[in-house]
mmCIF file of C-alpha atoms in Angstrom:
data_model
loop_
_atom_site.group_PDB
_atom_site.id
_atom_site.type_symbol
_atom_site.label_atom_id
_atom_site.label_comp_id
_atom_site.label_asym_id
_atom_site.label_seq_id
_atom_site.Cartn_x
_atom_site.Cartn_y
_atom_site.Cartn_z
ATOM 1 C CA MET A 1 10.829 -0.631 -24.904
ATOM 2 C CA HIS A 2 11.416 -2.075 -21.432
ATOM 3 C CA LEU A 3 13.415 1.018 -20.443
ATOM 4 C CA VAL A 4 10.605 3.241 -21.709
ATOM 5 C CA SER A 5 8.032 1.413 -19.571
ATOM 6 C CA ILE A 6 10.296 1.800 -16.521
ATOM 7 C CA LEU A 7 10.698 5.532 -17.116
ATOM 8 C CA VAL A 8 6.994 6.100 -17.816
ATOM 9 C CA SER A 9 5.945 4.088 -14.761
ATOM 10 C CA ALA A 10 8.385 5.991 -12.536
ATOM 11 C CA LEU A 11 7.230 9.338 -13.951
ATOM 12 C CA LEU A 12 3.518 8.625 -13.525
ATOM 13 C CA ALA A 13 3.913 7.260 -9.998
ATOM 14 C CA GLY A 14 6.092 10.211 -9.024
ATOM 15 C CA LEU A 15 3.676 12.783 -10.447
ATOM 16 C CA LEU A 16 0.677 11.215 -8.710
ATOM 17 C CA ALA A 17 2.570 11.107 -5.410
ATOM 18 C CA ALA A 18 3.695 14.721 -5.808
ATOM 19 C CA VAL A 19 0.075 15.942 -5.732
ATOM 20 C CA SER A 20 -1.010 13.593 -2.933
ATOM 21 C CA PRO A 21 -0.365 16.203 -0.181
ATOM 22 C CA LEU A 22 -3.118 18.337 -1.754
ATOM 23 C CA LEU A 23 -5.530 15.423 -1.401
ATOM 24 C CA LEU A 24 -4.307 14.680 2.107
ATOM 25 C CA SER A 25 -4.832 18.247 3.294
ATOM 26 C CA ARG A 26 -8.466 18.143 2.136
ATOM 27 C CA LEU A 27 -9.459 14.922 3.892
ATOM 28 C CA PRO A 28 -12.127 15.235 6.601
ATOM 29 C CA GLU A 29 -10.949 14.370 10.076
ATOM 30 C CA PRO A 30 -12.138 11.033 11.540
ATOM 31 C CA THR A 31 -15.128 11.406 13.848
ATOM 32 C CA ALA A 32 -14.526 8.288 15.947
ATOM 33 C CA GLU A 33 -12.781 8.631 19.277
ATOM 34 C CA PRO A 34 -9.123 7.501 19.075
ATOM 35 C CA GLU A 35 -7.979 4.423 20.939
ATOM 36 C CA PRO A 36 -6.375 5.254 24.295
ATOM 37 C CA ASP A 37 -2.955 3.879 23.273
ATOM 38 C CA MET A 38 -2.822 5.813 19.981
ATOM 39 C CA PRO A 39 -0.643 8.928 19.503
ATOM 40 C CA VAL A 40 -2.256 12.366 19.439
ATOM 41 C CA LYS A 41 -4.052 12.854 16.096
ATOM 42 C CA ILE A 42 -2.270 15.407 13.920
ATOM 43 C CA PRO A 43 -4.780 17.095 11.568
ATOM 44 C CA TYR A 44 -4.525 15.974 7.956
ATOM 45 C CA VAL A 45 -4.149 19.584 6.849
ATOM 46 C CA GLU A 46 -0.975 19.836 8.929
ATOM 47 C CA LEU A 47 0.370 16.535 7.620
ATOM 48 C CA GLY A 48 -0.180 17.710 4.052
ATOM 49 C CA ALA A 49 1.382 21.126 4.630
ATOM 50 C CA VAL A 50 4.899 19.913 5.483
ATOM 51 C CA PRO A 51 7.363 21.839 3.262
ATOM 52 C CA ARG A 52 8.483 19.959 0.132
ATOM 53 C CA LEU A 53 6.390 16.948 1.151
ATOM 54 C CA GLY A 54 5.325 16.405 -2.459
ATOM 55 C CA LEU A 55 8.954 16.004 -3.503
ATOM 56 C CA TRP A 56 9.769 13.649 -0.647
ATOM 57 C CA LEU A 57 6.765 11.490 -1.521
ATOM 58 C CA ALA A 58 7.427 11.602 -5.264
ATOM 59 C CA LEU A 59 10.953 10.192 -4.999
ATOM 60 C CA PRO A 60 10.102 6.841 -3.341
ATOM 61 C CA ALA A 61 6.941 6.558 -5.457
ATOM 62 C CA ALA A 62 9.038 6.896 -8.623
ATOM 63 C CA VAL A 63 11.440 4.229 -7.357
ATOM 64 C CA LEU A 64 8.551 1.857 -6.596
ATOM 65 C CA GLY A 65 7.007 2.528 -10.002
ATOM 66 C CA ALA A 66 10.332 1.726 -11.643
ATOM 67 C CA VAL A 67 10.690 -1.450 -9.557
ATOM 68 C CA ALA A 68 7.250 -2.628 -10.654
ATOM 69 C CA ALA A 69 7.989 -1.967 -14.333
ATOM 70 C CA ALA A 70 11.400 -3.633 -14.110
ATOM 71 C CA THR A 71 10.187 -6.796 -12.386
ATOM 72 C CA ILE A 72 6.693 -7.560 -13.741
ATOM 73 C CA THR A 73 7.270 -9.772 -16.772
ATOM 74 C CA GLU A 74 3.815 -9.147 -18.278
ATOM 75 C CA PRO A 75 3.705 -5.373 -18.939
ATOM 76 C CA ARG A 76 -0.080 -5.418 -19.398
ATOM 77 C CA LEU A 77 -0.369 -6.162 -15.654
ATOM 78 C CA LEU A 78 1.672 -3.074 -14.776
ATOM 79 C CA PRO A 79 -1.058 -0.351 -14.759
ATOM 80 C CA VAL A 80 -2.526 -1.383 -11.400
ATOM 81 C CA TRP A 81 0.867 -1.028 -9.722
ATOM 82 C CA ILE A 82 1.370 2.620 -10.705
ATOM 83 C CA PRO A 83 -1.322 4.053 -8.378
ATOM 84 C CA ILE A 84 -0.276 1.592 -5.671
ATOM 85 C CA ALA A 85 3.302 2.890 -6.000
ATOM 86 C CA ALA A 86 2.028 6.479 -5.897
ATOM 87 C CA ALA A 87 -0.126 5.872 -2.816
ATOM 88 C CA THR A 88 2.475 3.925 -0.838
ATOM 89 C CA PRO A 89 4.566 6.920 0.368
ATOM 90 C CA VAL A 90 1.599 9.068 1.444
ATOM 91 C CA LEU A 91 -0.083 6.150 3.213
ATOM 92 C CA ALA A 92 3.211 5.321 4.919
ATOM 93 C CA TRP A 93 3.629 8.971 5.946
ATOM 94 C CA VAL A 94 0.149 9.184 7.510
ATOM 95 C CA ASP A 95 0.342 5.748 9.128
ATOM 96 C CA TRP A 96 3.749 6.533 10.577
ATOM 97 C CA LYS A 97 2.619 9.857 12.036
ATOM 98 C CA VAL A 98 -0.896 9.083 13.303
ATOM 99 C CA HIS A 99 -1.348 5.302 12.972
ATOM 100 C CA LEU A 100 -4.277 5.685 10.581
ATOM 101 C CA LEU A 101 -4.791 4.674 6.965
ATOM 102 C CA PRO A 102 -7.378 7.146 5.641
ATOM 103 C CA TYR A 103 -10.454 5.381 4.299
ATOM 104 C CA LEU A 104 -10.877 8.090 1.644
ATOM 105 C CA ILE A 105 -7.494 7.161 0.185
ATOM 106 C CA VAL A 106 -7.648 3.379 0.590
ATOM 107 C CA ALA A 107 -11.229 2.925 -0.685
ATOM 108 C CA PRO A 108 -10.723 4.867 -3.975
ATOM 109 C CA LEU A 109 -7.403 3.059 -4.440
ATOM 110 C CA TYR A 110 -9.228 -0.263 -4.098
ATOM 111 C CA VAL A 111 -11.848 0.728 -6.675
ATOM 112 C CA LEU A 112 -9.173 2.071 -9.040
ATOM 113 C CA SER A 113 -7.187 -1.157 -8.666
ATOM 114 C CA TRP A 114 -10.160 -3.200 -9.823
ATOM 115 C CA LEU A 115 -10.804 -0.839 -12.731
ATOM 116 C CA LEU A 116 -7.200 -1.115 -13.890
ATOM 117 C CA ILE A 117 -7.207 -4.891 -13.496
ATOM 118 C CA GLY A 118 -10.309 -4.869 -15.687
ATOM 119 C CA VAL A 119 -8.406 -2.824 -18.268
ATOM 120 C CA SER A 120 -5.547 -5.339 -18.123
ATOM 121 C CA ALA A 121 -7.947 -8.252 -18.583
ATOM 122 C CA LEU A 122 -9.494 -6.567 -21.652
ATOM 123 C CA TRP A 123 -6.059 -5.686 -23.013
ATOM 124 C CA MET A 124 -4.885 -9.282 -22.606
ATOM 125 C CA GLN A 125 -8.290 -10.683 -23.631
ATOM 126 C CA ASP A 126 -8.002 -13.002 -20.653
ATOM 127 C CA ALA A 127 -10.857 -13.173 -18.135
ATOM 128 C CA SER A 128 -8.730 -15.322 -15.806
ATOM 129 C CA VAL A 129 -6.870 -12.126 -14.836
ATOM 130 C CA LEU A 130 -10.027 -10.980 -13.041
ATOM 131 C CA LEU A 131 -10.472 -14.377 -11.416
ATOM 132 C CA HIS A 132 -6.912 -14.400 -10.093
ATOM 133 C CA ALA A 133 -7.340 -10.831 -8.842
ATOM 134 C CA LEU A 134 -10.432 -12.003 -6.943
ATOM 135 C CA TYR A 135 -8.505 -14.938 -5.475
ATOM 136 C CA GLY A 136 -5.730 -12.591 -4.388
ATOM 137 C CA ASN A 137 -8.211 -10.092 -2.969
ATOM 138 C CA LEU A 138 -10.066 -12.699 -0.912
ATOM 139 C CA GLY A 139 -6.959 -14.621 0.114
ATOM 140 C CA VAL A 140 -4.841 -11.698 1.314
ATOM 141 C CA PHE A 141 -7.782 -9.867 2.889
ATOM 142 C CA GLY A 142 -8.946 -13.076 4.592
ATOM 143 C CA PHE A 143 -5.494 -13.755 5.986
ATOM 144 C CA TYR A 144 -5.163 -10.288 7.490
ATOM 145 C CA PHE A 145 -8.763 -10.328 8.718
ATOM 146 C CA VAL A 146 -8.026 -13.465 10.731
ATOM 147 C CA LEU A 147 -4.753 -11.930 11.893
ATOM 148 C CA GLY A 148 -6.731 -8.899 13.065
ATOM 149 C CA LEU A 149 -9.027 -11.125 15.104
ATOM 150 C CA LEU A 150 -6.044 -12.749 16.778
ATOM 151 C CA GLY A 151 -3.861 -9.689 17.348
ATOM 152 C CA PRO A 152 -3.623 -5.899 17.288
ATOM 153 C CA MET A 153 -3.903 -5.517 13.498
ATOM 154 C CA GLY A 154 -5.839 -2.329 12.670
ATOM 155 C CA TYR A 155 -8.792 -2.476 10.282
ATOM 156 C CA GLY A 156 -7.127 0.127 8.071
ATOM 157 C CA ASP A 157 -4.326 -2.382 7.468
ATOM 158 C CA ILE A 158 -6.895 -5.095 6.739
ATOM 159 C CA ARG A 159 -8.662 -2.879 4.165
ATOM 160 C CA LEU A 160 -5.327 -2.020 2.548
ATOM 161 C CA SER A 161 -4.470 -5.719 2.282
ATOM 162 C CA ALA A 162 -7.361 -6.143 -0.181
ATOM 163 C CA VAL A 163 -5.680 -3.641 -2.535
ATOM 164 C CA VAL A 164 -2.423 -5.568 -2.279
ATOM 165 C CA GLY A 165 -4.260 -8.814 -3.019
ATOM 166 C CA VAL A 166 -5.848 -7.399 -6.183
ATOM 167 C CA GLY A 167 -2.411 -6.412 -7.473
ATOM 168 C CA LEU A 168 -0.616 -9.617 -6.496
ATOM 169 C CA GLY A 169 -3.289 -12.148 -7.474
ATOM 170 C CA PRO A 170 -2.815 -11.933 -11.271
ATOM 171 C CA LEU A 171 0.947 -12.385 -10.784
ATOM 172 C CA GLY A 172 0.366 -15.871 -9.407
ATOM 173 C CA PHE A 173 0.205 -17.799 -6.155
ATOM 174 C CA ILE A 174 3.955 -17.557 -5.498
ATOM 175 C CA ALA A 175 4.010 -13.764 -5.749
ATOM 176 C CA THR A 176 0.915 -13.532 -3.541
ATOM 177 C CA PHE A 177 2.427 -15.841 -0.929
ATOM 178 C CA TYR A 178 5.707 -13.925 -0.859
ATOM 179 C CA GLY A 179 3.817 -10.643 -0.674
ATOM 180 C CA LEU A 180 2.220 -11.872 2.546
ATOM 181 C CA PHE A 181 5.451 -13.368 3.849
ATOM 182 C CA PHE A 182 7.695 -10.377 3.127
ATOM 183 C CA GLY A 183 5.167 -7.946 4.591
ATOM 184 C CA LEU A 184 5.057 -9.896 7.841
ATOM 185 C CA VAL A 185 8.835 -10.284 7.992
ATOM 186 C CA ILE A 186 9.558 -6.609 7.278
ATOM 187 C CA GLY A 187 6.895 -5.574 9.777
ATOM 188 C CA ALA A 188 8.229 -7.944 12.446
ATOM 189 C CA ILE A 189 11.819 -6.750 12.050
ATOM 190 C CA ALA A 190 10.802 -3.090 12.090
ATOM 191 C CA GLY A 191 8.526 -3.738 15.063
ATOM 192 C CA LEU A 192 11.333 -5.306 17.057
ATOM 193 C CA VAL A 193 13.647 -2.401 16.297
ATOM 194 C CA LEU A 194 11.037 0.240 17.142
ATOM 195 C CA VAL A 195 9.776 -1.449 20.307
ATOM 196 C CA ARG A 196 13.349 -1.891 21.499
ATOM 197 C CA GLY A 197 13.960 1.804 20.837
ATOM 198 C CA ARG A 198 10.844 2.807 22.745
ATOM 199 C CA LEU A 199 11.984 0.957 25.876
ATOM 200 C CA GLY A 200 8.640 -0.506 26.719
ATOM 201 C CA ASN A 201 6.328 2.078 25.119
ATOM 202 C CA GLN A 202 3.201 0.173 24.099
ATOM 203 C CA THR A 203 2.160 2.394 21.141
ATOM 204 C CA PRO A 204 1.111 0.049 18.301
ATOM 205 C CA ILE A 205 3.364 -0.353 15.275
ATOM 206 C CA ALA A 206 2.149 1.233 12.021
ATOM 207 C CA PHE A 207 1.963 -1.884 9.832
ATOM 208 C CA GLY A 208 0.630 -0.357 6.587
ATOM 209 C CA PRO A 209 4.029 0.696 5.182
ATOM 210 C CA TYR A 210 5.482 -2.783 5.696
ATOM 211 C CA LEU A 211 2.456 -4.461 4.114
ATOM 212 C CA LEU A 212 3.009 -2.356 0.984
ATOM 213 C CA LEU A 213 6.787 -2.792 0.935
ATOM 214 C CA GLY A 214 6.313 -6.551 1.248
ATOM 215 C CA ALA A 215 4.140 -6.520 -1.874
ATOM 216 C CA PHE A 216 6.804 -4.683 -3.887
ATOM 217 C CA ALA A 217 9.525 -6.976 -2.530
ATOM 218 C CA ALA A 218 7.504 -9.954 -3.795
ATOM 219 C CA LEU A 219 7.743 -8.622 -7.360
ATOM 220 C CA TRP A 220 11.416 -9.591 -7.375
ATOM 221 C CA VAL A 221 10.598 -13.274 -6.831
#
């Protein structure tokens, strides 16, 4: 049964990620003026039209879906992690290329995360699942909101952190803490490597991918 849940989770996450370029190519372009230190904005339609992008996004999404199914001990908490796994590669792709996390991907993902947590709570007949999701949402979002006030954290990353908090909260305080910790560590290491490679280029680091990878790394704890 455990193997079946791993395969189903990987398949669903991979299929959702495979169609994400179609969604990406239909997103409206942001109307706000870009920050002066940001890279040139590549249109979403171009980002979504890269050959075989669906396949390249589906592969890591399937791996993340399998990781979630293999490591979450309560399978009724798994559903929320499937769309998060599916969205991680496309969000990482966009953030890496244009340093933006599209609101029209993150906001529906946030709403869907709460809906699926509600399904899990009904399935488990345990209202505390919703309470812990709220704690995770507020705690992780609050942490990154303060971090954004103190440093160059983008608000797209702060919004995305709320999604991560909803997923991690029901898994407990330890998982939530390590989700924060691993995200910061992975982001810091990658930032040092990238800044060193840029030889002084001050373009901000795309933090969204590391925030998400930190959450999946915390599932192993």
